[in-house]
């Protein structure tokens, strides 16, 4: 399939991505961007840096085939390496030129620019911008690398799903518990609802579709809060901030439009699910008590059945 000359291969891939966009009803540019990010992750998995990074962020929901997941335009990674921008720049360049089976995509190492993410961003780290290319189509790439976070339970290893029939990346990824823990910590620590709509949505998504052991989720939240120096907060305080935000409706509407989400036009639709899912674990974190219940999606928390 991939024995075509480079020009013909890129044209073939372009057409197949166009067919995929028509079949799925997704915008072509979104499908193209996802394909480009997928092929970068494949190069990462084949590089000598494969064990240096762990995938996190919204791309995980694609890996898990989560229904109603939101689109994302960047790659989020946890880095086990020096956090200097220059070091990440060289790492991204190395991944860009990693030799893999032809897939029509080329990454341009000379275009990589890496800068420290300022403290008013979602987290401190390094952001790298560069160009990918499929034939004459240019695809802007963004990779955000964070450092020093904890994962509980340990990182998982998965085969990242492919859009077309190309080899899949074998990657280490965040645990579901740590995905929730970091998003909850961001809600509490940043106190900026204008930029956290996606986190409320993602936690709602996790509560709707995935099962949790209370002990494991509480441990992940405890470790994340302790590692980031954030004081535990009851869910009622998050609710107070929600209700005191006069711009909440407009912010939620804007997030839904941007993310092409049509099922939840009112933020109030999320709140009961978030309360049922987070209230008891956050109470356990704050009080330091053991929480042994289990969550079978879409909830509520129940006592563990013993045989």
PDB file of C-alpha atoms in Angstrom:
ATOM      1  CA  UNK A   1       0.000   0.000   0.000  1.00  0.00           C
ATOM      2  CA  UNK A   2       2.856   2.350   0.815  1.00  0.00           C
ATOM      3  CA  UNK A   3       5.050   1.585  -2.219  1.00  0.00           C
ATOM      4  CA  UNK A   4       3.790   4.651  -4.077  1.00  0.00           C
ATOM      5  CA  UNK A   5       6.259   7.440  -4.874  1.00  0.00           C
ATOM      6  CA  UNK A   6       6.138  10.191  -2.199  1.00  0.00           C
ATOM      7  CA  UNK A   7       4.028  12.564  -4.284  1.00  0.00           C
ATOM      8  CA  UNK A   8       1.491   9.881  -5.148  1.00  0.00           C
ATOM      9  CA  UNK A   9       1.431   8.608  -1.559  1.00  0.00           C
ATOM     10  CA  UNK A  10       0.635  12.043  -0.146  1.00  0.00           C
ATOM     11  CA  UNK A  11      -2.131  12.492  -2.741  1.00  0.00           C
ATOM     12  CA  UNK A  12      -3.530   9.053  -1.891  1.00  0.00           C
ATOM     13  CA  UNK A  13      -3.468   9.792   1.841  1.00  0.00           C
ATOM     14  CA  UNK A  14      -5.106  13.177   1.237  1.00  0.00           C
ATOM     15  CA  UNK A  15      -7.956  11.527  -0.667  1.00  0.00           C
ATOM     16  CA  UNK A  16      -8.452   8.820   1.955  1.00  0.00           C
ATOM     17  CA  UNK A  17      -8.579  11.438   4.699  1.00  0.00           C
ATOM     18  CA  UNK A  18     -11.143  13.363   2.661  1.00  0.00           C
ATOM     19  CA  UNK A  19     -13.205  10.181   2.340  1.00  0.00           C
ATOM     20  CA  UNK A  20     -12.920   9.643   6.085  1.00  0.00           C
ATOM     21  CA  UNK A  21     -14.100  13.191   6.799  1.00  0.00           C
ATOM     22  CA  UNK A  22     -17.140  12.701   4.569  1.00  0.00           C
ATOM     23  CA  UNK A  23     -17.933   9.343   6.158  1.00  0.00           C
ATOM     24  CA  UNK A  24     -17.649  10.579   9.743  1.00  0.00           C
ATOM     25  CA  UNK A  25     -19.121  14.030   9.169  1.00  0.00           C
ATOM     26  CA  UNK A  26     -16.050  15.721  10.685  1.00  0.00           C
ATOM     27  CA  UNK A  27     -14.369  18.777   9.117  1.00  0.00           C
ATOM     28  CA  UNK A  28     -11.515  17.748   6.821  1.00  0.00           C
ATOM     29  CA  UNK A  29      -9.012  20.031   8.564  1.00  0.00           C
ATOM     30  CA  UNK A  30      -9.822  18.353  11.880  1.00  0.00           C
ATOM     31  CA  UNK A  31      -9.294  14.872  10.400  1.00  0.00           C
ATOM     32  CA  UNK A  32      -6.046  16.008   8.767  1.00  0.00           C
ATOM     33  CA  UNK A  33      -4.797  17.463  12.055  1.00  0.00           C
ATOM     34  CA  UNK A  34      -5.643  14.297  13.982  1.00  0.00           C
ATOM     35  CA  UNK A  35      -3.837  12.203  11.376  1.00  0.00           C
ATOM     36  CA  UNK A  36      -0.780  14.422  11.588  1.00  0.00           C
ATOM     37  CA  UNK A  37      -0.734  14.228  15.395  1.00  0.00           C
ATOM     38  CA  UNK A  38      -1.177  10.449  15.215  1.00  0.00           C
ATOM     39  CA  UNK A  39       1.816  10.109  12.884  1.00  0.00           C
ATOM     40  CA  UNK A  40       3.938  12.308  15.151  1.00  0.00           C
ATOM     41  CA  UNK A  41       3.085  10.020  18.061  1.00  0.00           C
ATOM     42  CA  UNK A  42       4.125   7.055  15.917  1.00  0.00           C
ATOM     43  CA  UNK A  43       7.502   8.668  15.301  1.00  0.00           C
ATOM     44  CA  UNK A  44       7.818   9.321  19.030  1.00  0.00           C
ATOM     45  CA  UNK A  45       7.109   5.651  19.738  1.00  0.00           C
ATOM     46  CA  UNK A  46       9.832   4.591  17.291  1.00  0.00           C
ATOM     47  CA  UNK A  47      12.424   7.069  18.536  1.00  0.00           C
ATOM     48  CA  UNK A  48      15.005   6.679  21.281  1.00  0.00           C
ATOM     49  CA  UNK A  49      12.859   9.107  23.326  1.00  0.00           C
ATOM     50  CA  UNK A  50       9.816   6.819  23.563  1.00  0.00           C
ATOM     51  CA  UNK A  51      10.305   6.245  27.301  1.00  0.00           C
ATOM     52  CA  UNK A  52      10.924   9.937  27.969  1.00  0.00           C
ATOM     53  CA  UNK A  53       7.333  11.088  27.402  1.00  0.00           C
ATOM     54  CA  UNK A  54       3.857  10.029  28.540  1.00  0.00           C
ATOM     55  CA  UNK A  55       0.752  11.056  26.588  1.00  0.00           C
ATOM     56  CA  UNK A  56      -1.874  13.052  28.481  1.00  0.00           C
ATOM     57  CA  UNK A  57      -4.622  15.501  27.564  1.00  0.00           C
ATOM     58  CA  UNK A  58      -7.592  15.278  25.212  1.00  0.00           C
ATOM     59  CA  UNK A  59      -5.912  12.917  22.735  1.00  0.00           C
ATOM     60  CA  UNK A  60      -6.380  10.205  25.356  1.00  0.00           C
ATOM     61  CA  UNK A  61     -10.126  10.281  24.768  1.00  0.00           C
ATOM     62  CA  UNK A  62      -9.519   9.351  21.149  1.00  0.00           C
ATOM     63  CA  UNK A  63      -7.233   6.518  22.263  1.00  0.00           C
ATOM     64  CA  UNK A  64     -10.019   5.252  24.526  1.00  0.00           C
ATOM     65  CA  UNK A  65     -12.670   5.823  21.824  1.00  0.00           C
ATOM     66  CA  UNK A  66     -14.716   7.860  24.285  1.00  0.00           C
ATOM     67  CA  UNK A  67     -18.176   8.796  22.977  1.00  0.00           C
ATOM     68  CA  UNK A  68     -18.869  12.538  22.674  1.00  0.00           C
ATOM     69  CA  UNK A  69     -15.190  13.436  23.056  1.00  0.00           C
ATOM     70  CA  UNK A  70     -14.203  16.961  22.119  1.00  0.00           C
ATOM     71  CA  UNK A  71     -11.681  17.756  19.366  1.00  0.00           C
ATOM     72  CA  UNK A  72      -8.221  19.017  20.232  1.00  0.00           C
ATOM     73  CA  UNK A  73      -5.575  20.716  18.155  1.00  0.00           C
ATOM     74  CA  UNK A  74      -2.449  19.956  20.190  1.00  0.00           C
ATOM     75  CA  UNK A  75      -0.517  17.152  21.873  1.00  0.00           C
ATOM     76  CA  UNK A  76       0.025  17.165  25.642  1.00  0.00           C
ATOM     77  CA  UNK A  77       2.907  15.182  27.124  1.00  0.00           C
ATOM     78  CA  UNK A  78       4.488  14.609  30.517  1.00  0.00           C
ATOM     79  CA  UNK A  79       8.260  14.758  30.138  1.00  0.00           C
ATOM     80  CA  UNK A  80      10.806  12.825  32.181  1.00  0.00           C
ATOM     81  CA  UNK A  81      13.667  14.980  31.028  1.00  0.00           C
ATOM     82  CA  UNK A  82      15.328  18.332  31.574  1.00  0.00           C
ATOM     83  CA  UNK A  83      12.701  21.087  31.430  1.00  0.00           C
ATOM     84  CA  UNK A  84      14.824  23.590  29.513  1.00  0.00           C
ATOM     85  CA  UNK A  85      13.193  24.829  26.306  1.00  0.00           C
ATOM     86  CA  UNK A  86      16.349  24.131  24.299  1.00  0.00           C
ATOM     87  CA  UNK A  87      16.376  20.491  25.381  1.00  0.00           C
ATOM     88  CA  UNK A  88      12.743  20.000  24.372  1.00  0.00           C
ATOM     89  CA  UNK A  89      13.423  21.726  21.049  1.00  0.00           C
ATOM     90  CA  UNK A  90      16.165  19.216  20.267  1.00  0.00           C
ATOM     91  CA  UNK A  91      13.931  16.336  21.395  1.00  0.00           C
ATOM     92  CA  UNK A  92      11.090  17.422  19.089  1.00  0.00           C
ATOM     93  CA  UNK A  93      13.524  17.835  16.212  1.00  0.00           C
ATOM     94  CA  UNK A  94      14.868  14.338  16.819  1.00  0.00           C
ATOM     95  CA  UNK A  95      11.361  12.892  16.755  1.00  0.00           C
ATOM     96  CA  UNK A  96      10.568  14.812  13.554  1.00  0.00           C
ATOM     97  CA  UNK A  97      13.416  13.118  11.679  1.00  0.00           C
ATOM     98  CA  UNK A  98      12.926   9.623  13.117  1.00  0.00           C
ATOM     99  CA  UNK A  99      12.847   7.195  10.198  1.00  0.00           C
ATOM    100  CA  UNK A 100       9.529   5.357   9.836  1.00  0.00           C
ATOM    101  CA  UNK A 101       7.541   3.679   7.092  1.00  0.00           C
ATOM    102  CA  UNK A 102       6.301   6.282   4.569  1.00  0.00           C
ATOM    103  CA  UNK A 103       2.898   7.684   5.528  1.00  0.00           C
ATOM    104  CA  UNK A 104       2.782  10.837   3.403  1.00  0.00           C
ATOM    105  CA  UNK A 105       3.567  13.117   6.347  1.00  0.00           C
ATOM    106  CA  UNK A 106       6.777  15.085   6.702  1.00  0.00           C
ATOM    107  CA  UNK A 107       7.718  17.138   9.743  1.00  0.00           C
ATOM    108  CA  UNK A 108      10.072  20.076   9.307  1.00  0.00           C
ATOM    109  CA  UNK A 109      12.667  20.099  12.115  1.00  0.00           C
ATOM    110  CA  UNK A 110      14.010  23.502  11.096  1.00  0.00           C
ATOM    111  CA  UNK A 111      10.638  25.093  11.923  1.00  0.00           C
ATOM    112  CA  UNK A 112      10.580  23.942  15.575  1.00  0.00           C
ATOM    113  CA  UNK A 113      10.403  26.790  18.082  1.00  0.00           C
ATOM    114  CA  UNK A 114      10.193  25.991  21.805  1.00  0.00           C
ATOM    115  CA  UNK A 115       9.369  28.461  24.566  1.00  0.00           C
ATOM    116  CA  UNK A 116       8.576  28.278  28.264  1.00  0.00           C
ATOM    117  CA  UNK A 117       4.832  28.266  28.934  1.00  0.00           C
ATOM    118  CA  UNK A 118       4.105  31.282  31.118  1.00  0.00           C
ATOM    119  CA  UNK A 119       2.496  30.905  34.514  1.00  0.00           C
ATOM    120  CA  UNK A 120      -0.843  32.210  33.254  1.00  0.00           C
ATOM    121  CA  UNK A 121      -1.142  29.199  30.956  1.00  0.00           C
ATOM    122  CA  UNK A 122      -2.702  25.898  32.050  1.00  0.00           C
ATOM    123  CA  UNK A 123       0.555  24.653  33.546  1.00  0.00           C
ATOM    124  CA  UNK A 124       4.203  25.557  33.502  1.00  0.00           C
ATOM    125  CA  UNK A 125       6.169  23.680  30.905  1.00  0.00           C
ATOM    126  CA  UNK A 126       7.500  24.039  27.374  1.00  0.00           C
ATOM    127  CA  UNK A 127       5.459  24.676  24.229  1.00  0.00           C
ATOM    128  CA  UNK A 128       6.825  23.682  20.836  1.00  0.00           C
ATOM    129  CA  UNK A 129       5.410  24.949  17.551  1.00  0.00           C
ATOM    130  CA  UNK A 130       6.441  23.566  14.167  1.00  0.00           C
ATOM    131  CA  UNK A 131       5.148  22.571  10.743  1.00  0.00           C
ATOM    132  CA  UNK A 132       3.960  19.270   9.355  1.00  0.00           C
ATOM    133  CA  UNK A 133       3.258  18.698   5.688  1.00  0.00           C
ATOM    134  CA  UNK A 134       1.104  16.383   3.582  1.00  0.00           C
ATOM    135  CA  UNK A 135       2.021  17.167  -0.002  1.00  0.00           C
ATOM    136  CA  UNK A 136       1.300  20.870  -0.418  1.00  0.00           C
ATOM    137  CA  UNK A 137      -0.900  21.027   2.680  1.00  0.00           C
ATOM    138  CA  UNK A 138       0.838  22.536   5.697  1.00  0.00           C
ATOM    139  CA  UNK A 139      -0.302  21.536   9.173  1.00  0.00           C
ATOM    140  CA  UNK A 140       0.629  23.695  12.195  1.00  0.00           C
ATOM    141  CA  UNK A 141       1.681  21.530  15.141  1.00  0.00           C
ATOM    142  CA  UNK A 142       1.687  22.363  18.842  1.00  0.00           C
ATOM    143  CA  UNK A 143       3.118  20.184  21.602  1.00  0.00           C
ATOM    144  CA  UNK A 144       2.929  21.150  25.272  1.00  0.00           C
ATOM    145  CA  UNK A 145       5.258  19.318  27.655  1.00  0.00           C
ATOM    146  CA  UNK A 146       4.748  19.443  31.415  1.00  0.00           C
ATOM    147  CA  UNK A 147       7.123  18.194  34.087  1.00  0.00           C
ATOM    148  CA  UNK A 148       7.137  16.822  37.605  1.00  0.00           C
ATOM    149  CA  UNK A 149       3.597  15.454  37.796  1.00  0.00           C
ATOM    150  CA  UNK A 150       2.701  12.141  39.417  1.00  0.00           C
ATOM    151  CA  UNK A 151       0.652   9.358  37.842  1.00  0.00           C
ATOM    152  CA  UNK A 152      -1.476   6.993  39.933  1.00  0.00           C
ATOM    153  CA  UNK A 153      -1.786   4.146  39.233  1.00  0.00           C
ATOM    154  CA  UNK A 154       1.261   3.873  36.994  1.00  0.00           C
ATOM    155  CA  UNK A 155       1.240   4.883  33.325  1.00  0.00           C
ATOM    156  CA  UNK A 156      -0.404   2.418  30.949  1.00  0.00           C
ATOM    157  CA  UNK A 157       0.927   1.190  27.609  1.00  0.00           C
ATOM    158  CA  UNK A 158      -1.479   1.188  24.665  1.00  0.00           C
ATOM    159  CA  UNK A 159      -1.611   0.976  20.887  1.00  0.00           C
ATOM    160  CA  UNK A 160      -2.795   4.385  19.710  1.00  0.00           C
ATOM    161  CA  UNK A 161      -5.653   4.003  17.169  1.00  0.00           C
ATOM    162  CA  UNK A 162      -5.025   4.910  13.545  1.00  0.00           C
ATOM    163  CA  UNK A 163      -7.285   6.734  11.102  1.00  0.00           C
ATOM    164  CA  UNK A 164      -5.880   4.925   8.054  1.00  0.00           C
ATOM    165  CA  UNK A 165      -4.091   1.597   7.628  1.00  0.00           C
ATOM    166  CA  UNK A 166      -0.699   2.652   8.949  1.00  0.00           C
ATOM    167  CA  UNK A 167       1.258   1.152  11.871  1.00  0.00           C
ATOM    168  CA  UNK A 168       0.018   2.179  15.311  1.00  0.00           C
ATOM    169  CA  UNK A 169       2.130   3.904  17.947  1.00  0.00           C
ATOM    170  CA  UNK A 170       2.853   1.904  21.099  1.00  0.00           C
ATOM    171  CA  UNK A 171       2.820   4.571  23.819  1.00  0.00           C
ATOM    172  CA  UNK A 172       2.762   5.120  27.550  1.00  0.00           C
ATOM    173  CA  UNK A 173      -0.310   7.108  28.582  1.00  0.00           C
ATOM    174  CA  UNK A 174      -1.858   8.610  31.713  1.00  0.00           C
ATOM    175  CA  UNK A 175      -4.129   6.588  33.958  1.00  0.00           C
ATOM    176  CA  UNK A 176      -7.780   7.599  33.926  1.00  0.00           C
ATOM    177  CA  UNK A 177      -7.568   8.433  37.641  1.00  0.00           C
ATOM    178  CA  UNK A 178      -4.751  10.932  37.093  1.00  0.00           C
ATOM    179  CA  UNK A 179      -6.614  12.510  34.177  1.00  0.00           C
ATOM    180  CA  UNK A 180      -9.487  13.275  36.557  1.00  0.00           C
ATOM    181  CA  UNK A 181      -7.166  14.269  39.413  1.00  0.00           C
ATOM    182  CA  UNK A 182      -5.278  16.889  37.376  1.00  0.00           C
ATOM    183  CA  UNK A 183      -8.468  18.394  36.003  1.00  0.00           C
ATOM    184  CA  UNK A 184     -10.013  18.641  39.464  1.00  0.00           C
ATOM    185  CA  UNK A 185      -6.820  20.205  40.841  1.00  0.00           C
ATOM    186  CA  UNK A 186      -6.880  22.761  38.019  1.00  0.00           C
ATOM    187  CA  UNK A 187     -10.467  23.695  38.879  1.00  0.00           C
ATOM    188  CA  UNK A 188      -9.500  24.279  42.513  1.00  0.00           C
ATOM    189  CA  UNK A 189      -6.060  25.822  42.157  1.00  0.00           C
ATOM    190  CA  UNK A 190      -6.548  28.150  39.211  1.00  0.00           C
ATOM    191  CA  UNK A 191     -10.024  29.346  40.078  1.00  0.00           C
ATOM    192  CA  UNK A 192     -10.452  30.526  36.505  1.00  0.00           C
ATOM    193  CA  UNK A 193     -13.678  29.179  35.083  1.00  0.00           C
ATOM    194  CA  UNK A 194     -13.242  31.157  31.881  1.00  0.00           C
ATOM    195  CA  UNK A 195     -10.453  28.800  30.794  1.00  0.00           C
ATOM    196  CA  UNK A 196     -11.559  25.588  32.531  1.00  0.00           C
ATOM    197  CA  UNK A 197     -14.772  24.736  30.693  1.00  0.00           C
ATOM    198  CA  UNK A 198     -13.075  21.832  28.941  1.00  0.00           C
ATOM    199  CA  UNK A 199     -12.002  20.345  32.271  1.00  0.00           C
ATOM    200  CA  UNK A 200     -15.545  20.352  33.627  1.00  0.00           C
ATOM    201  CA  UNK A 201     -16.666  18.712  30.396  1.00  0.00           C
ATOM    202  CA  UNK A 202     -13.906  16.085  30.446  1.00  0.00           C
ATOM    203  CA  UNK A 203     -14.600  15.106  34.061  1.00  0.00           C
ATOM    204  CA  UNK A 204     -18.306  14.842  33.202  1.00  0.00           C
ATOM    205  CA  UNK A 205     -17.318  12.623  30.255  1.00  0.00           C
ATOM    206  CA  UNK A 206     -15.237  10.354  32.497  1.00  0.00           C
ATOM    207  CA  UNK A 207     -18.070  10.064  35.016  1.00  0.00           C
ATOM    208  CA  UNK A 208     -20.538   9.167  32.269  1.00  0.00           C
ATOM    209  CA  UNK A 209     -18.447   6.497  30.572  1.00  0.00           C
ATOM    210  CA  UNK A 210     -15.865   4.969  32.932  1.00  0.00           C
ATOM    211  CA  UNK A 211     -15.780   2.954  36.135  1.00  0.00           C
ATOM    212  CA  UNK A 212     -13.629   3.909  39.130  1.00  0.00           C
ATOM    213  CA  UNK A 213     -12.492   2.403  42.400  1.00  0.00           C
ATOM    214  CA  UNK A 214     -12.860   5.031  45.102  1.00  0.00           C
ATOM    215  CA  UNK A 215      -9.562   4.122  46.765  1.00  0.00           C
ATOM    216  CA  UNK A 216      -7.647   4.577  43.508  1.00  0.00           C
ATOM    217  CA  UNK A 217      -9.334   7.847  42.513  1.00  0.00           C
ATOM    218  CA  UNK A 218      -8.863   9.364  45.982  1.00  0.00           C
ATOM    219  CA  UNK A 219      -5.194   8.312  45.989  1.00  0.00           C
ATOM    220  CA  UNK A 220      -4.670   9.966  42.583  1.00  0.00           C
ATOM    221  CA  UNK A 221      -6.325  13.200  43.767  1.00  0.00           C
ATOM    222  CA  UNK A 222      -4.360  13.188  47.036  1.00  0.00           C
ATOM    223  CA  UNK A 223      -1.036  12.673  45.264  1.00  0.00           C
ATOM    224  CA  UNK A 224      -1.751  15.299  42.603  1.00  0.00           C
ATOM    225  CA  UNK A 225      -2.839  17.918  45.151  1.00  0.00           C
ATOM    226  CA  UNK A 226       0.157  17.195  47.407  1.00  0.00           C
ATOM    227  CA  UNK A 227       2.610  17.228  44.504  1.00  0.00           C
ATOM    228  CA  UNK A 228       1.296  20.583  43.252  1.00  0.00           C
ATOM    229  CA  UNK A 229       0.979  22.110  46.721  1.00  0.00           C
ATOM    230  CA  UNK A 230      -2.779  22.595  46.446  1.00  0.00           C
ATOM    231  CA  UNK A 231      -5.062  22.528  49.476  1.00  0.00           C
ATOM    232  CA  UNK A 232      -7.935  20.010  49.295  1.00  0.00           C
ATOM    233  CA  UNK A 233     -11.285  21.693  48.696  1.00  0.00           C
ATOM    234  CA  UNK A 234     -14.840  20.334  49.079  1.00  0.00           C
ATOM    235  CA  UNK A 235     -17.022  20.270  45.997  1.00  0.00           C
ATOM    236  CA  UNK A 236     -19.321  22.835  47.602  1.00  0.00           C
ATOM    237  CA  UNK A 237     -16.602  25.477  47.171  1.00  0.00           C
ATOM    238  CA  UNK A 238     -16.344  24.657  43.471  1.00  0.00           C
ATOM    239  CA  UNK A 239     -20.128  25.011  43.270  1.00  0.00           C
ATOM    240  CA  UNK A 240     -19.991  28.423  44.951  1.00  0.00           C
ATOM    241  CA  UNK A 241     -17.532  29.646  42.334  1.00  0.00           C
ATOM    242  CA  UNK A 242     -19.704  28.231  39.575  1.00  0.00           C
ATOM    243  CA  UNK A 243     -22.787  30.017  40.875  1.00  0.00           C
ATOM    244  CA  UNK A 244     -20.912  33.292  41.443  1.00  0.00           C
ATOM    245  CA  UNK A 245     -19.626  33.447  37.877  1.00  0.00           C
ATOM    246  CA  UNK A 246     -21.855  35.905  35.967  1.00  0.00           C
ATOM    247  CA  UNK A 247     -20.287  34.940  32.638  1.00  0.00           C
ATOM    248  CA  UNK A 248     -20.726  31.183  33.012  1.00  0.00           C
ATOM    249  CA  UNK A 249     -23.514  30.791  30.455  1.00  0.00           C
ATOM    250  CA  UNK A 250     -21.677  32.724  27.741  1.00  0.00           C
ATOM    251  CA  UNK A 251     -18.410  30.899  28.450  1.00  0.00           C
ATOM    252  CA  UNK A 252     -20.107  27.515  28.261  1.00  0.00           C
ATOM    253  CA  UNK A 253     -21.888  28.422  25.033  1.00  0.00           C
ATOM    254  CA  UNK A 254     -18.588  29.541  23.525  1.00  0.00           C
ATOM    255  CA  UNK A 255     -16.868  26.321  24.567  1.00  0.00           C
ATOM    256  CA  UNK A 256     -19.664  24.204  23.064  1.00  0.00           C
ATOM    257  CA  UNK A 257     -19.534  26.092  19.767  1.00  0.00           C
ATOM    258  CA  UNK A 258     -15.755  25.824  19.554  1.00  0.00           C
ATOM    259  CA  UNK A 259     -15.796  22.125  20.455  1.00  0.00           C
ATOM    260  CA  UNK A 260     -18.775  21.253  18.237  1.00  0.00           C
ATOM    261  CA  UNK A 261     -20.740  19.958  21.241  1.00  0.00           C
ATOM    262  CA  UNK A 262     -24.515  20.041  20.761  1.00  0.00           C
ATOM    263  CA  UNK A 263     -25.930  17.776  23.484  1.00  0.00           C
ATOM    264  CA  UNK A 264     -25.215  20.016  26.483  1.00  0.00           C
ATOM    265  CA  UNK A 265     -26.311  23.544  25.728  1.00  0.00           C
ATOM    266  CA  UNK A 266     -26.633  24.432  29.428  1.00  0.00           C
ATOM    267  CA  UNK A 267     -23.825  24.100  31.986  1.00  0.00           C
ATOM    268  CA  UNK A 268     -26.455  23.224  34.586  1.00  0.00           C
ATOM    269  CA  UNK A 269     -26.828  19.845  32.836  1.00  0.00           C
ATOM    270  CA  UNK A 270     -23.328  18.877  33.995  1.00  0.00           C
ATOM    271  CA  UNK A 271     -23.530  19.988  37.595  1.00  0.00           C
ATOM    272  CA  UNK A 272     -25.608  17.119  39.077  1.00  0.00           C
ATOM    273  CA  UNK A 273     -23.284  14.530  37.505  1.00  0.00           C
ATOM    274  CA  UNK A 274     -20.173  16.374  38.682  1.00  0.00           C
ATOM    275  CA  UNK A 275     -21.564  16.648  42.195  1.00  0.00           C
ATOM    276  CA  UNK A 276     -22.449  12.941  42.407  1.00  0.00           C
ATOM    277  CA  UNK A 277     -19.034  11.977  41.049  1.00  0.00           C
ATOM    278  CA  UNK A 278     -16.722  14.378  42.908  1.00  0.00           C
ATOM    279  CA  UNK A 279     -18.390  15.259  46.208  1.00  0.00           C
ATOM    280  CA  UNK A 280     -17.581  12.087  48.140  1.00  0.00           C
ATOM    281  CA  UNK A 281     -14.005  11.622  46.849  1.00  0.00           C
ATOM    282  CA  UNK A 282     -13.160  15.277  47.582  1.00  0.00           C
ATOM    283  CA  UNK A 283     -14.643  14.968  51.068  1.00  0.00           C
ATOM    284  CA  UNK A 284     -12.436  11.912  51.638  1.00  0.00           C
ATOM    285  CA  UNK A 285      -9.362  13.767  50.381  1.00  0.00           C
ATOM    286  CA  UNK A 286     -10.042  16.721  52.669  1.00  0.00           C
ATOM    287  CA  UNK A 287     -10.778  14.613  55.753  1.00  0.00           C
ATOM    288  CA  UNK A 288      -8.067  12.042  55.101  1.00  0.00           C
ATOM    289  CA  UNK A 289     -10.546   9.196  55.441  1.00  0.00           C
ATOM    290  CA  UNK A 290     -10.656   5.957  53.478  1.00  0.00           C
ATOM    291  CA  UNK A 291     -13.107   5.835  50.572  1.00  0.00           C
ATOM    292  CA  UNK A 292     -13.852   2.285  49.428  1.00  0.00           C
ATOM    293  CA  UNK A 293     -16.944   2.721  47.264  1.00  0.00           C
ATOM    294  CA  UNK A 294     -16.973   2.053  43.518  1.00  0.00           C
ATOM    295  CA  UNK A 295     -18.368   4.021  40.614  1.00  0.00           C
ATOM    296  CA  UNK A 296     -20.041   2.033  37.828  1.00  0.00           C
ATOM    297  CA  UNK A 297     -20.690   4.537  35.049  1.00  0.00           C
ATOM    298  CA  UNK A 298     -22.845   6.557  34.943  1.00  0.00           C
ATOM    299  CA  UNK A 299     -22.969   6.245  38.744  1.00  0.00           C
ATOM    300  CA  UNK A 300     -23.739   6.744  41.553  1.00  0.00           C
ATOM    301  CA  UNK A 301     -21.097   5.563  44.024  1.00  0.00           C
ATOM    302  CA  UNK A 302     -21.966   2.196  45.543  1.00  0.00           C
ATOM    303  CA  UNK A 303     -20.547  -0.084  48.197  1.00  0.00           C
ATOM    304  CA  UNK A 304     -18.214  -2.721  46.797  1.00  0.00           C
ATOM    305  CA  UNK A 305     -20.042  -6.017  46.444  1.00  0.00           C
ATOM    306  CA  UNK A 306     -18.213  -8.835  48.189  1.00  0.00           C
ATOM    307  CA  UNK A 307     -18.701 -12.398  47.008  1.00  0.00           C
TER     308      UNK A 307
END
